Amino acid sequence: MLNARDILETITMIQDEHLDVRTITMGISLLDCCHSDVDTMCQRVYDKITRYAKDLVKTGEQIEKEFGIPIINKRISVTPAAMILAACDDKDAVKLAKTLEKAAVACGVNFLGGFSALVQKGFGPGDKELIEAIPEALSVTEHICSSVNIGSTKAGINMDAVAMMGKVVRKSAELTADRDCIGPAKLVVFCNAPEDNPFMAGAFHGAGEPDCVINVGVSGPGVVRAALAKAGDCDLTAVADLIKKTAFKITRMGQLVASEASRRLGVPFGIVDLSLAPTPAIGDSVAYILEEMGLECCGCHGTTAALALLNDAVKKGGVMASSHVGGLSGAFIPVTEDAGMIHAARCGALSLNKLEAMTAVCSVGLDMINIPGDTPAEVISAIIADEAAIGMVNSKTTAVRVIPAIGKAVGEELSFGGLLGSGPVMPLSTYSPAKFINRGGRIPAPMQSLKN
């Protein structure tokens, strides 16, 4: 039962500590839109998305107004586009991307994810066509997000796909250089991609999902930091317990919104993603939580241990507050989207090597990192391969979203605006991995995959 103290506490979290529901994401299956004629297929895609999601934004705004809970984004995720492109005689992936953009605009959503391919074990029909079209597709659309899964614990790592993605990321930056290289900011390369992730840019609606579903992603780094600040000087056992209790409160709000949206839209409730999603706003930062634990600056020695504690406590607390948990569920560490991470990168406390170590214990991976504009494609591929290896061996989701800052060098800045934020160009090793990347083939699945 609700009491006055709970209500006032929630109001304080929303008004002063940046608590919000980061996204309501409607997942829509497009498998029944397949057709050999690309124009017929595109029309089916547009019709189905606009039919299912026509009231998504309006419903989110109604819930926001009635409950007083900020809902920052209303989004759509769809079946990986390469799957439906496979049935077309003319595999025009850019035409499909433009159709998805048209549907996103018609529905009024912030983003539509699912211009995606799953190639962890090899390329099927439509996969290469879609991957090669990603740079152009992201340059001619505003709301479309793309992802490619290049590895998994069960399959290993498709190094041919890794080599392709290094070139795709770089070309995406080149084609949008006049817009601060925004293209790769809407592109994620995954290992062990989840099928029900509500967060962009990596959201897609997996083949094992129902025809339509509502997934919700919550956010509350500022709430966790404020709770730790009030707790004062306590040991790390008490810190972990406090984070668990706070994560429960945050997730309970997400469960409420998810259940209400599901009921009003007549669509099944899928999952709540527990991830703490930061923003560039001061105070709404995962890095500041780590510093509240006692680190002088995020990125110093001890950061990985502090992040491991945070991630584990968020999961333990959040899972008790929701009937179904999924997606990524942990703590995000996107550099340009987190005020504390931006500061740590600017002052030199946070390096790419340290970020890579942190990804072994956090929710996803190397996220929203600006790299020098002259970075070769093979180096980008090697960054992807390193991160995929961490995910593959540890049976967890990892991902890479790096932005080559065309025409800019280390220390200069890129600014994307909004939730994508801004940040400095970070240095990379200048030694070449080209020969390794160009070998191609597959890195075999690890022993951890043999569980049957």
GROMACS .gro file of C-alpha atoms in nm:
model
  452
    1MET     CA    1   0.000   0.000   0.000
    2LEU     CA    2   0.122   0.349  -0.083
    3ASN     CA    3   0.183   0.589   0.204
    4ALA     CA    4   0.258   0.962   0.220
    5ARG     CA    5   0.630   0.903   0.278
    6ASP     CA    6   0.662   0.687  -0.036
    7ILE     CA    7   0.479   0.946  -0.246
    8LEU     CA    8   0.689   1.237  -0.119
    9GLU     CA    9   1.009   1.037  -0.168
   10THR     CA   10   0.915   0.966  -0.532
   11ILE     CA   11   0.830   1.333  -0.592
   12THR     CA   12   1.173   1.432  -0.459
   13MET     CA   13   1.342   1.175  -0.682
   14ILE     CA   14   1.165   1.315  -0.989
   15GLN     CA   15   1.205   1.686  -0.910
   16ASP     CA   16   1.555   1.696  -0.764
   17GLU     CA   17   1.735   1.374  -0.860
   18HIS     CA   18   1.656   1.326  -1.233
   19LEU     CA   19   1.441   1.014  -1.188
   20ASP     CA   20   1.255   0.928  -1.507
   21VAL     CA   21   1.140   0.648  -1.732
   22ARG     CA   22   1.396   0.675  -2.009
   23THR     CA   23   1.189   0.494  -2.270
   24ILE     CA   24   0.871   0.306  -2.352
   25THR     CA   25   0.968   0.091  -2.650
   26MET     CA   26   0.709  -0.097  -2.855
   27GLY     CA   27   0.856  -0.406  -3.022
   28ILE     CA   28   0.687  -0.504  -3.348
   29SER     CA   29   0.746  -0.821  -3.550
   30LEU     CA   30   0.777  -0.764  -3.925
   31LEU     CA   31   0.814  -1.130  -4.020
   32ASP     CA   32   0.468  -1.138  -4.179
   33CYS     CA   33   0.562  -0.838  -4.398
   34CYS     CA   34   0.803  -1.043  -4.613
   35HIS     CA   35   0.748  -1.033  -4.990
   36SER     CA   36   0.959  -1.092  -5.298
   37ASP     CA   37   0.872  -0.742  -5.427
   38VAL     CA   38   1.053  -0.474  -5.224
   39ASP     CA   39   0.782  -0.210  -5.277
   40THR     CA   40   0.508  -0.445  -5.155
   41MET     CA   41   0.722  -0.539  -4.857
   42CYS     CA   42   0.789  -0.173  -4.770
   43GLN     CA   43   0.418  -0.090  -4.785
   44ARG     CA   44   0.339  -0.382  -4.554
   45VAL     CA   45   0.609  -0.265  -4.313
   46TYR     CA   46   0.476   0.091  -4.306
   47ASP     CA   47   0.117  -0.022  -4.262
   48LYS     CA   48   0.192  -0.259  -3.975
   49ILE     CA   49   0.414  -0.018  -3.779
   50THR     CA   50   0.169   0.270  -3.809
   51ARG     CA   51  -0.125   0.045  -3.719
   52TYR     CA   52   0.034  -0.092  -3.403
   53ALA     CA   53   0.216   0.222  -3.283
   54LYS     CA   54  -0.031   0.494  -3.380
   55ASP     CA   55  -0.127   0.558  -3.015
   56LEU     CA   56   0.213   0.490  -2.853
   57VAL     CA   57   0.321   0.853  -2.810
   58LYS     CA   58  -0.026   0.971  -2.704
   59THR     CA   59  -0.051   0.693  -2.445
   60GLY     CA   60   0.294   0.771  -2.306
   61GLU     CA   61   0.203   1.138  -2.271
   62GLN     CA   62  -0.124   1.050  -2.095
   63ILE     CA   63   0.056   0.828  -1.843
   64GLU     CA   64   0.317   1.098  -1.793
   65LYS     CA   65   0.049   1.357  -1.717
   66GLU     CA   66  -0.170   1.140  -1.495
   67PHE     CA   67   0.107   0.988  -1.281
   68GLY     CA   68   0.352   1.279  -1.287
   69ILE     CA   69   0.632   1.051  -1.406
   70PRO     CA   70   0.858   1.191  -1.681
   71ILE     CA   71   0.877   0.955  -1.981
   72ILE     CA   72   1.162   1.091  -2.190
   73ASN     CA   73   1.138   0.876  -2.505
   74LYS     CA   74   0.874   0.678  -2.692
   75ARG     CA   75   1.042   0.437  -2.932
   76ILE     CA   76   0.983   0.144  -3.165
   77SER     CA   77   1.197  -0.162  -3.227
   78VAL     CA   78   1.138  -0.400  -3.517
   79THR     CA   79   1.251  -0.738  -3.643
   80PRO     CA   80   1.612  -0.722  -3.770
   81ALA     CA   81   1.564  -0.570  -4.114
   82ALA     CA   82   1.803  -0.814  -4.282
   83MET     CA   83   1.559  -1.097  -4.206
   84ILE     CA   84   1.272  -0.946  -4.403
   85LEU     CA   85   1.506  -0.813  -4.671
   86ALA     CA   86   1.613  -1.173  -4.736
   87ALA     CA   87   1.280  -1.249  -4.907
   88CYS     CA   88   1.312  -0.965  -5.161
   89ASP     CA   89   1.439  -1.019  -5.513
   90ASP     CA   90   1.568  -0.661  -5.512
   91LYS     CA   91   1.738  -0.623  -5.174
   92ASP     CA   92   1.718  -0.242  -5.158
   93ALA     CA   93   1.807  -0.184  -4.793
   94VAL     CA   94   1.813   0.195  -4.821
   95LYS     CA   95   1.455   0.195  -4.952
   96LEU     CA   96   1.356  -0.009  -4.646
   97ALA     CA   97   1.541   0.236  -4.416
   98LYS     CA   98   1.350   0.527  -4.571
   99THR     CA   99   1.023   0.338  -4.517
  100LEU     CA  100   1.110   0.284  -4.151
  101GLU     CA  101   1.193   0.656  -4.121
  102LYS     CA  102   0.858   0.748  -4.274
  103ALA     CA  103   0.680   0.521  -4.025
  104ALA     CA  104   0.875   0.664  -3.730
  105VAL     CA  105   0.780   1.018  -3.831
  106ALA     CA  106   0.415   0.920  -3.879
  107CYS     CA  107   0.403   0.769  -3.529
  108GLY     CA  108   0.591   1.062  -3.373
  109VAL     CA  109   0.850   0.848  -3.196
  110ASN     CA  110   1.202   0.959  -3.100
  111PHE     CA  111   1.383   0.662  -3.253
  112LEU     CA  112   1.313   0.338  -3.440
  113GLY     CA  113   1.564   0.056  -3.394
  114GLY     CA  114   1.607  -0.263  -3.589
  115PHE     CA  115   1.795  -0.173  -3.907
  116SER     CA  116   1.998  -0.471  -3.796
  117ALA     CA  117   2.163  -0.800  -3.890
  118LEU     CA  118   2.258  -1.104  -3.682
  119VAL     CA  119   2.575  -1.252  -3.833
  120GLN     CA  120   2.757  -1.409  -3.538
  121LYS     CA  121   2.804  -1.735  -3.726
  122GLY     CA  122   2.795  -1.618  -4.087
  123PHE     CA  123   2.604  -1.420  -4.347
  124GLY     CA  124   2.255  -1.517  -4.459
  125PRO     CA  125   2.053  -1.372  -4.747
  126GLY     CA  126   2.012  -0.997  -4.699
  127ASP     CA  127   2.280  -0.961  -4.430
  128LYS     CA  128   2.564  -0.826  -4.643
  129GLU     CA  129   2.328  -0.603  -4.840
  130LEU     CA  130   2.197  -0.448  -4.521
  131ILE     CA  131   2.540  -0.404  -4.359
  132GLU     CA  132   2.682  -0.239  -4.670
  133ALA     CA  133   2.381  -0.003  -4.678
  134ILE     CA  134   2.415   0.113  -4.315
  135PRO     CA  135   2.631   0.423  -4.381
  136GLU     CA  136   2.395   0.560  -4.646
  137ALA     CA  137   2.084   0.459  -4.451
  138LEU     CA  138   2.199   0.645  -4.139
  139SER     CA  139   2.302   0.949  -4.341
  140VAL     CA  140   1.961   0.990  -4.512
  141THR     CA  141   1.745   0.922  -4.203
  142GLU     CA  142   1.711   1.098  -3.869
  143HIS     CA  143   1.524   0.851  -3.647
  144ILE     CA  144   1.665   0.513  -3.759
  145CYS     CA  145   1.911   0.321  -3.542
  146SER     CA  146   2.120   0.026  -3.654
  147SER     CA  147   2.293  -0.268  -3.488
  148VAL     CA  148   2.488  -0.575  -3.597
  149ASN     CA  149   2.556  -0.878  -3.379
  150ILE     CA  150   2.897  -1.016  -3.479
  151GLY     CA  151   2.958  -1.269  -3.201
  152SER     CA  152   2.814  -1.479  -2.921
  153THR     CA  153   2.931  -1.721  -2.656
  154LYS     CA  154   2.766  -2.007  -2.849
  155ALA     CA  155   2.894  -1.914  -3.196
  156GLY     CA  156   3.228  -1.740  -3.142
  157ILE     CA  157   3.320  -1.421  -3.331
  158ASN     CA  158   3.264  -1.370  -3.703
  159MET     CA  159   3.586  -1.188  -3.790
  160ASP     CA  160   3.476  -1.130  -4.151
  161ALA     CA  161   3.184  -0.931  -4.011
  162VAL     CA  162   3.417  -0.753  -3.768
  163ALA     CA  163   3.635  -0.642  -4.059
  164MET     CA  164   3.327  -0.517  -4.245
  165MET     CA  165   3.200  -0.322  -3.945
  166GLY     CA  166   3.524  -0.128  -3.903
  167LYS     CA  167   3.476   0.005  -4.257
  168VAL     CA  168   3.104   0.066  -4.201
  169VAL     CA  169   3.163   0.270  -3.885
  170ARG     CA  170   3.426   0.481  -4.056
  171LYS     CA  171   3.214   0.539  -4.368
  172SER     CA  172   2.914   0.631  -4.153
  173ALA     CA  173   3.124   0.902  -3.989
  174GLU     CA  174   3.251   1.030  -4.325
  175LEU     CA  175   2.900   1.056  -4.472
  176THR     CA  176   2.779   1.259  -4.172
  177ALA     CA  177   3.095   1.463  -4.112
  178ASP     CA  178   2.895   1.782  -4.173
  179ARG     CA  179   2.671   1.689  -3.876
  180ASP     CA  180   2.944   1.614  -3.621
  181CYS     CA  181   2.966   1.254  -3.747
  182ILE     CA  182   2.624   1.163  -3.604
  183GLY     CA  183   2.597   0.845  -3.817
  184PRO     CA  184   2.799   0.608  -3.595
  185ALA     CA  185   2.625   0.748  -3.285
  186LYS     CA  186   2.319   0.556  -3.411
  187LEU     CA  187   2.512   0.232  -3.477
  188VAL     CA  188   2.605  -0.042  -3.227
  189VAL     CA  189   2.813  -0.355  -3.286
  190PHE     CA  190   2.717  -0.633  -3.042
  191CYS     CA  191   2.833  -0.961  -2.901
  192ASN     CA  192   2.552  -1.158  -2.732
  193ALA     CA  193   2.287  -0.901  -2.830
  194PRO     CA  194   1.961  -0.936  -2.629
  195GLU     CA  195   1.635  -0.965  -2.825
  196ASP     CA  196   1.432  -0.740  -2.592
  197ASN     CA  197   1.657  -0.438  -2.529
  198PRO     CA  198   1.447  -0.116  -2.516
  199PHE     CA  199   1.748   0.118  -2.533
  200MET     CA  200   1.883   0.275  -2.850
  201ALA     CA  201   2.081   0.249  -3.059
  202GLY     CA  202   2.089  -0.128  -3.004
  203ALA     CA  203   1.718  -0.209  -2.979
  204PHE     CA  204   1.567  -0.468  -3.212
  205HIS     CA  205   1.272  -0.705  -3.185
  206GLY     CA  206   1.410  -1.058  -3.180
  207ALA     CA  207   1.269  -1.352  -3.372
  208GLY     CA  208   1.171  -1.519  -3.045
  209GLU     CA  209   0.958  -1.223  -2.933
  210PRO     CA  210   0.576  -1.202  -2.964
  211ASP     CA  211   0.407  -1.015  -3.248
  212CYS     CA  212   0.397  -0.695  -3.044
  213VAL     CA  213   0.522  -0.612  -2.694
  214ILE     CA  214   0.593  -0.321  -2.459
  215ASN     CA  215   0.939  -0.296  -2.299
  216VAL     CA  216   1.043  -0.019  -2.061
  217GLY     CA  217   1.383   0.120  -1.966
  218VAL     CA  218   1.418   0.313  -1.640
  219SER     CA  219   1.682   0.562  -1.531
  220GLY     CA  220   1.800   0.688  -1.196
  221PRO     CA  221   2.174   0.749  -1.151
  222GLY     CA  222   2.097   1.075  -0.972
  223VAL     CA  223   1.871   0.897  -0.724
  224VAL     CA  224   2.139   0.641  -0.638
  225ARG     CA  225   2.403   0.911  -0.596
  226ALA     CA  226   2.176   1.117  -0.370
  227ALA     CA  227   2.101   0.813  -0.153
  228LEU     CA  228   2.472   0.744  -0.110
  229ALA     CA  229   2.542   1.108  -0.027
  230LYS     CA  230   2.279   1.098   0.249
  231ALA     CA  231   2.420   0.772   0.387
  232GLY     CA  232   2.753   0.930   0.473
  233ASP     CA  233   3.053   0.727   0.586
  234CYS     CA  234   2.947   0.361   0.578
  235ASP     CA  235   3.125   0.045   0.465
  236LEU     CA  236   3.082  -0.113   0.122
  237THR     CA  237   2.841  -0.379   0.248
  238ALA     CA  238   2.608  -0.101   0.356
  239VAL     CA  239   2.668   0.079   0.023
  240ALA     CA  240   2.562  -0.231  -0.171
  241ASP     CA  241   2.252  -0.274   0.047
  242LEU     CA  242   2.152   0.090  -0.003
  243ILE     CA  243   2.192   0.065  -0.382
  244LYS     CA  244   1.973  -0.249  -0.384
  245LYS     CA  245   1.695  -0.072  -0.195
  246THR     CA  246   1.718   0.233  -0.421
  247ALA     CA  247   1.716   0.020  -0.738
  248PHE     CA  248   1.400  -0.150  -0.610
  249LYS     CA  249   1.223   0.187  -0.580
  250ILE     CA  250   1.338   0.300  -0.925
  251THR     CA  251   1.233  -0.026  -1.093
  252ARG     CA  252   0.896  -0.031  -0.915
  253MET     CA  253   0.812   0.294  -1.095
  254GLY     CA  254   0.918   0.139  -1.427
  255GLN     CA  255   0.698  -0.164  -1.363
  256LEU     CA  256   0.402   0.064  -1.296
  257VAL     CA  257   0.451   0.252  -1.623
  258ALA     CA  258   0.508  -0.069  -1.821
  259SER     CA  259   0.193  -0.234  -1.684
  260GLU     CA  260  -0.017   0.076  -1.747
  261ALA     CA  261   0.113   0.123  -2.103
  262SER     CA  262   0.053  -0.245  -2.175
  263ARG     CA  263  -0.307  -0.225  -2.049
  264ARG     CA  264  -0.394   0.093  -2.237
  265LEU     CA  265  -0.239  -0.014  -2.566
  266GLY     CA  266  -0.374  -0.370  -2.547
  267VAL     CA  267  -0.024  -0.507  -2.601
  268PRO     CA  268   0.156  -0.766  -2.380
  269PHE     CA  269   0.407  -0.639  -2.124
  270GLY     CA  270   0.753  -0.769  -2.205
  271ILE     CA  271   1.030  -0.659  -1.968
  272VAL     CA  272   1.169  -0.379  -1.758
  273ASP     CA  273   1.536  -0.306  -1.830
  274LEU     CA  274   1.702  -0.218  -1.498
  275SER     CA  275   1.993  -0.026  -1.650
  276LEU     CA  276   2.098   0.302  -1.491
  277ALA     CA  277   2.101   0.526  -1.800
  278PRO     CA  278   2.283   0.857  -1.749
  279THR     CA  279   2.244   1.189  -1.928
  280PRO     CA  280   2.476   1.488  -1.980
  281ALA     CA  281   2.283   1.671  -1.703
  282ILE     CA  282   2.494   1.742  -1.395
  283GLY     CA  283   2.396   1.496  -1.122
  284ASP     CA  284   2.250   1.234  -1.355
  285SER     CA  285   2.574   1.039  -1.386
  286VAL     CA  286   2.697   0.684  -1.325
  287ALA     CA  287   3.050   0.823  -1.289
  288TYR     CA  288   2.936   1.045  -1.003
  289ILE     CA  289   2.793   0.740  -0.822
  290LEU     CA  290   3.137   0.578  -0.838
  291GLU     CA  291   3.296   0.897  -0.709
  292GLU     CA  292   3.039   0.914  -0.427
  293MET     CA  293   3.168   0.570  -0.321
  294GLY     CA  294   3.509   0.726  -0.266
  295LEU     CA  295   3.696   0.756  -0.596
  296GLU     CA  296   3.864   1.092  -0.656
  297CYS     CA  297   3.778   1.070  -1.025
  298CYS     CA  298   3.615   0.803  -1.239
  299GLY     CA  299   3.889   0.613  -1.420
  300CYS     CA  300   4.135   0.597  -1.131
  301HIS     CA  301   4.239   0.260  -0.989
  302GLY     CA  302   3.943   0.104  -0.809
  303THR     CA  303   3.689   0.215  -1.071
  304THR     CA  304   3.629  -0.137  -1.203
  305ALA     CA  305   3.568  -0.273  -0.852
  306ALA     CA  306   3.327   0.010  -0.769
  307LEU     CA  307   3.138  -0.043  -1.096
  308ALA     CA  308   3.113  -0.419  -1.029
  309LEU     CA  309   2.953  -0.347  -0.690
  310LEU     CA  310   2.709  -0.099  -0.846
  311ASN     CA  311   2.608  -0.326  -1.133
  312ASP     CA  312   2.546  -0.626  -0.909
  313ALA     CA  313   2.348  -0.429  -0.652
  314VAL     CA  314   2.129  -0.271  -0.922
  315LYS     CA  315   2.039  -0.616  -1.056
  316LYS     CA  316   1.968  -0.762  -0.711
  317GLY     CA  317   1.743  -0.474  -0.611
  318GLY     CA  318   1.568  -0.425  -0.942
  319VAL     CA  319   1.480  -0.788  -1.007
  320MET     CA  320   1.256  -0.797  -0.699
  321ALA     CA  321   1.053  -0.499  -0.823
  322SER     CA  322   0.952  -0.631  -1.165
  323SER     CA  323   0.764  -0.938  -1.280
  324HIS     CA  324   0.989  -0.968  -1.588
  325VAL     CA  325   1.342  -0.827  -1.620
  326GLY     CA  326   1.541  -0.827  -1.944
  327GLY     CA  327   1.731  -0.618  -2.193
  328LEU     CA  328   2.074  -0.513  -2.068
  329SER     CA  329   1.990  -0.445  -1.701
  330GLY     CA  330   2.291  -0.298  -1.526
  331ALA     CA  331   2.480   0.032  -1.549
  332PHE     CA  332   2.564   0.216  -1.871
  333ILE     CA  333   2.895   0.397  -1.913
  334PRO     CA  334   2.851   0.604  -2.232
  335VAL     CA  335   3.121   0.870  -2.232
  336THR     CA  336   2.947   1.157  -2.411
  337GLU     CA  337   2.611   1.088  -2.242
  338ASP     CA  338   2.739   1.104  -1.884
  339ALA     CA  339   2.854   1.434  -1.729
  340GLY     CA  340   3.099   1.260  -1.495
  341MET     CA  341   3.247   1.046  -1.772
  342ILE     CA  342   3.286   1.355  -1.992
  343HIS     CA  343   3.478   1.531  -1.714
  344ALA     CA  344   3.696   1.226  -1.649
  345ALA     CA  345   3.780   1.193  -2.018
  346ARG     CA  346   3.861   1.563  -2.051
  347CYS     CA  347   4.096   1.567  -1.753
  348GLY     CA  348   4.272   1.246  -1.863
  349ALA     CA  349   4.163   1.027  -1.571
  350LEU     CA  350   3.962   0.799  -1.801
  351SER     CA  351   4.135   0.613  -2.084
  352LEU     CA  352   4.006   0.371  -2.345
  353ASN     CA  353   4.200   0.090  -2.178
  354LYS     CA  354   4.029   0.160  -1.845
  355LEU     CA  355   3.690   0.176  -2.015
  356GLU     CA  356   3.757  -0.164  -2.171
  357ALA     CA  357   3.834  -0.309  -1.828
  358MET     CA  358   3.513  -0.158  -1.690
  359THR     CA  359   3.308  -0.325  -1.964
  360ALA     CA  360   3.389  -0.666  -1.816
  361VAL     CA  361   3.159  -0.583  -1.523
  362CYS     CA  362   2.911  -0.325  -1.657
  363SER     CA  363   2.589  -0.346  -1.854
  364VAL     CA  364   2.716  -0.323  -2.207
  365GLY     CA  365   3.047  -0.193  -2.347
  366LEU     CA  366   3.249   0.084  -2.512
  367ASP     CA  367   2.973   0.336  -2.564
  368MET     CA  368   2.965   0.682  -2.726
  369ILE     CA  369   3.341   0.728  -2.743
  370ASN     CA  370   3.490   0.984  -2.982
  371ILE     CA  371   3.809   0.863  -3.150
  372PRO     CA  372   4.054   1.045  -3.383
  373GLY     CA  373   3.921   1.115  -3.732
  374ASP     CA  374   4.216   0.950  -3.904
  375THR     CA  375   4.166   0.615  -3.724
  376PRO     CA  376   4.202   0.332  -3.982
  377ALA     CA  377   3.911   0.092  -4.029
  378GLU     CA  378   4.128  -0.199  -3.909
  379VAL     CA  379   4.180  -0.028  -3.572
  380ILE     CA  380   3.805   0.020  -3.532
  381SER     CA  381   3.759  -0.349  -3.618
  382ALA     CA  382   4.021  -0.444  -3.359
  383ILE     CA  383   3.840  -0.241  -3.091
  384ILE     CA  384   3.520  -0.429  -3.183
  385ALA     CA  385   3.704  -0.765  -3.170
  386ASP     CA  386   3.854  -0.694  -2.826
  387GLU     CA  387   3.516  -0.597  -2.682
  388ALA     CA  388   3.342  -0.897  -2.843
  389ALA     CA  389   3.603  -1.126  -2.689
  390ILE     CA  390   3.519  -0.994  -2.341
  391GLY     CA  391   3.151  -1.063  -2.402
  392MET     CA  392   3.207  -1.403  -2.560
  393VAL     CA  393   3.433  -1.538  -2.286
  394ASN     CA  394   3.229  -1.392  -1.999
  395SER     CA  395   2.887  -1.492  -2.142
  396LYS     CA  396   2.761  -1.134  -2.127
  397THR     CA  397   2.648  -0.865  -2.367
  398THR     CA  398   2.918  -0.630  -2.486
  399ALA     CA  399   2.901  -0.367  -2.757
  400VAL     CA  400   3.095  -0.093  -2.932
  401ARG     CA  401   2.962   0.248  -3.033
  402VAL     CA  402   3.259   0.463  -3.131
  403ILE     CA  403   3.253   0.780  -3.340
  404PRO     CA  404   3.549   0.863  -3.566
  405ALA     CA  405   3.567   1.244  -3.542
  406ILE     CA  406   3.647   1.320  -3.906
  407GLY     CA  407   3.887   1.614  -3.930
  408LYS     CA  408   3.948   1.624  -3.554
  409ALA     CA  409   4.239   1.512  -3.337
  410VAL     CA  410   4.284   1.405  -2.974
  411GLY     CA  411   4.151   1.666  -2.732
  412GLU     CA  412   3.912   1.830  -2.978
  413GLU     CA  413   3.538   1.789  -2.923
  414LEU     CA  414   3.229   1.653  -3.093
  415SER     CA  415   2.882   1.771  -2.987
  416PHE     CA  416   2.563   1.581  -3.076
  417GLY     CA  417   2.312   1.763  -2.857
  418GLY     CA  418   2.029   1.618  -2.649
  419LEU     CA  419   2.081   1.286  -2.471
  420LEU     CA  420   2.378   1.201  -2.697
  421GLY     CA  421   2.576   1.487  -2.541
  422SER     CA  422   2.932   1.584  -2.628
  423GLY     CA  423   3.285   1.492  -2.539
  424PRO     CA  424   3.655   1.496  -2.626
  425VAL     CA  425   3.832   1.285  -2.885
  426MET     CA  426   4.018   1.015  -2.690
  427PRO     CA  427   4.359   0.872  -2.788
  428LEU     CA  428   4.412   0.520  -2.926
  429SER     CA  429   4.717   0.300  -2.969
  430THR     CA  430   4.885   0.383  -3.300
  431TYR     CA  431   5.022   0.032  -3.356
  432SER     CA  432   4.846  -0.156  -3.636
  433PRO     CA  433   4.631  -0.471  -3.598
  434ALA     CA  434   4.567  -0.482  -3.976
  435LYS     CA  435   4.730  -0.820  -4.042
  436PHE     CA  436   4.531  -0.984  -3.762
  437ILE     CA  437   4.200  -0.833  -3.877
  438ASN     CA  438   4.259  -0.917  -4.243
  439ARG     CA  439   4.303  -1.288  -4.167
  440GLY     CA  440   3.923  -1.317  -4.149
  441GLY     CA  441   3.750  -1.641  -4.055
  442ARG     CA  442   3.596  -1.705  -3.715
  443ILE     CA  443   3.726  -1.706  -3.361
  444PRO     CA  444   3.585  -2.033  -3.225
  445ALA     CA  445   3.336  -2.037  -2.940
  446PRO     CA  446   3.500  -2.079  -2.596
  447MET     CA  447   3.472  -2.378  -2.366
  448GLN     CA  448   3.203  -2.190  -2.172
  449SER     CA  449   2.967  -2.254  -2.463
  450LEU     CA  450   2.970  -2.631  -2.408
  451LYS     CA  451   2.710  -2.648  -2.135
  452ASN     CA  452   2.475  -2.920  -2.259
   0.00000   0.00000   0.00000
